[in-house]
Amino acid sequence: MEERVKQIKQQLSGHSYKLTPQREATVRVLLENEQDHLSAEDVYLLVKDKSPEIGLATVYRTLELLSDLSIIHKLNFGDGVTRYEFRAEDAEHHHHHLICLHCGAVDEITDDWLGPIEKRVETEFDFQIIDHRLTFHGICYRCKGQVKDPKKLIGSKVT
Amino acid sequence: MEERVKQIKQQLSGHSYKLTPQREATVRVLLENEQDHLSAEDVYLLVKDKSPEIGLATVYRTLELLSDLSIIHKLNFGDGVTRYEFRAEDAEHHHHHLICLHCGAVDEITDDWLGPIEKRVETEFDFQIIDHRLTFHGICYRCKGQVKDPKKLIGSKVT
DNA sequence: CAATTAATTGATAAAAACTCTCACATTATA
DNA sequence: TATAATGTGAGAGTTTTTATCAATTAATTG
Ligand SMILES: [Zn+2]
Ligand SMILES: [Zn+2]
Ligand SMILES: [Zn+2]
Ligand SMILES: [Zn+2]
């Protein structure tokens, strides 16, 4: 935790940004909820618990800054808000998500399964991949059997 | 074109919805721009050319309706607006997109390359896939060589 | 250290995209 | 035709995000 904070501090100062108290509070909230996919509002409320004086705009600015530096990732699961999650230090690419259309759970595939497909994309389309997003929408193991007509669930979903 | 309209009319009436003149005008705009990825505003402006009396709310309602019936798909490419495209009649799943971070072009992989990966997801995660979204972000063949530091482009992108 | 400059913040206004409301119009049903 | 149901347009309202700006804090200069 402390090392992560220190590491991020260095990433920031490497780009001439300071790890202000507000930014550090935001970073800590993100680290403490690393497995979740928090919205800006979520982060704001959590940060406020510890630093009640922080402003919403600062949270948005911090998330944007961290995103610009590729320290965190912006996600969109089609529910109208941008969500944020830490980018794994070692991971070259973004991990994959499994979104349950019944309960809303977001599970993760942390391995990158797209290697062979990316090869095909690069050769067949002459497209230089920098990152990817892969999301599966369906029924999670928890909800299995609770859904009569799964096909009906997909309509109107985004992303 | 006319067959597609007729087919959609049947899909609507199958769910007790009417293909009103406003809905038909919206459907025709979508069909005439099938290769694009139009936003609601885009659709609205295009429909207005032919049916100036149409309201923005009606366009939103029609897109939502078509989306509910899985006649069109909602997309999010991270630019803040929902985009819409026809769902290929035969395609079981959504096709893949290649988004150029330099010029913004959106190309498509119309074949479904995810078969083997979906098998793994279903068995390893006990997750019943209904649909998927796969997007590659990078540099398209047109922009190759025009970008000095491609990694820099990814920061702050969503989806 | 004092003065100046730059970076950052909080509050709030504003923008953007989308949704809701409701009176009116159109269509279906009896 | 009467009656009910469905659909529409205009605009108000909501939600999320961004822009503005005066005030605070930090860095730099002399
Ligand atoms: Zn579930
Ligand atoms: Zn994730
Ligand atoms: Zn390009
Ligand atoms: Zn497409």
Short mmCIF file of N, CA, C and O and ligand atoms in Angstrom, two decimals, chain B residues 37 75 85 95 97 108, ligand 4:
data_model
loop_
_atom_site.label_atom_id
_atom_site.label_comp_id
_atom_site.label_asym_id
_atom_site.label_seq_id
_atom_site.Cartn_x
_atom_site.Cartn_y
_atom_site.Cartn_z
N HIS B 37 -21.49 4.73 -37.33
CA HIS B 37 -21.87 4.50 -35.93
C HIS B 37 -22.44 5.80 -35.41
O HIS B 37 -21.75 6.60 -34.79
N LEU B 75 -23.69 1.32 -28.70
CA LEU B 75 -22.24 1.24 -28.58
C LEU B 75 -21.72 2.41 -27.79
O LEU B 75 -22.31 3.49 -27.79
N GLU B 85 -25.95 1.08 -34.10
CA GLU B 85 -25.72 0.47 -35.40
C GLU B 85 -26.64 -0.73 -35.53
O GLU B 85 -27.04 -1.34 -34.54
N HIS B 95 -20.18 -7.62 -33.64
CA HIS B 95 -18.87 -7.70 -34.28
C HIS B 95 -17.83 -6.89 -33.50
O HIS B 95 -18.16 -6.18 -32.56
N HIS B 97 -14.59 -4.13 -33.07
CA HIS B 97 -14.25 -2.81 -33.61
C HIS B 97 -12.77 -2.50 -33.43
O HIS B 97 -12.17 -2.83 -32.41
N GLU B 108 -14.19 -2.40 -38.72
CA GLU B 108 -14.89 -3.53 -38.13
C GLU B 108 -14.27 -4.87 -38.51
O GLU B 108 -13.75 -5.04 -39.61
ZN ZN E 4 -19.76 -1.54 -35.78
#
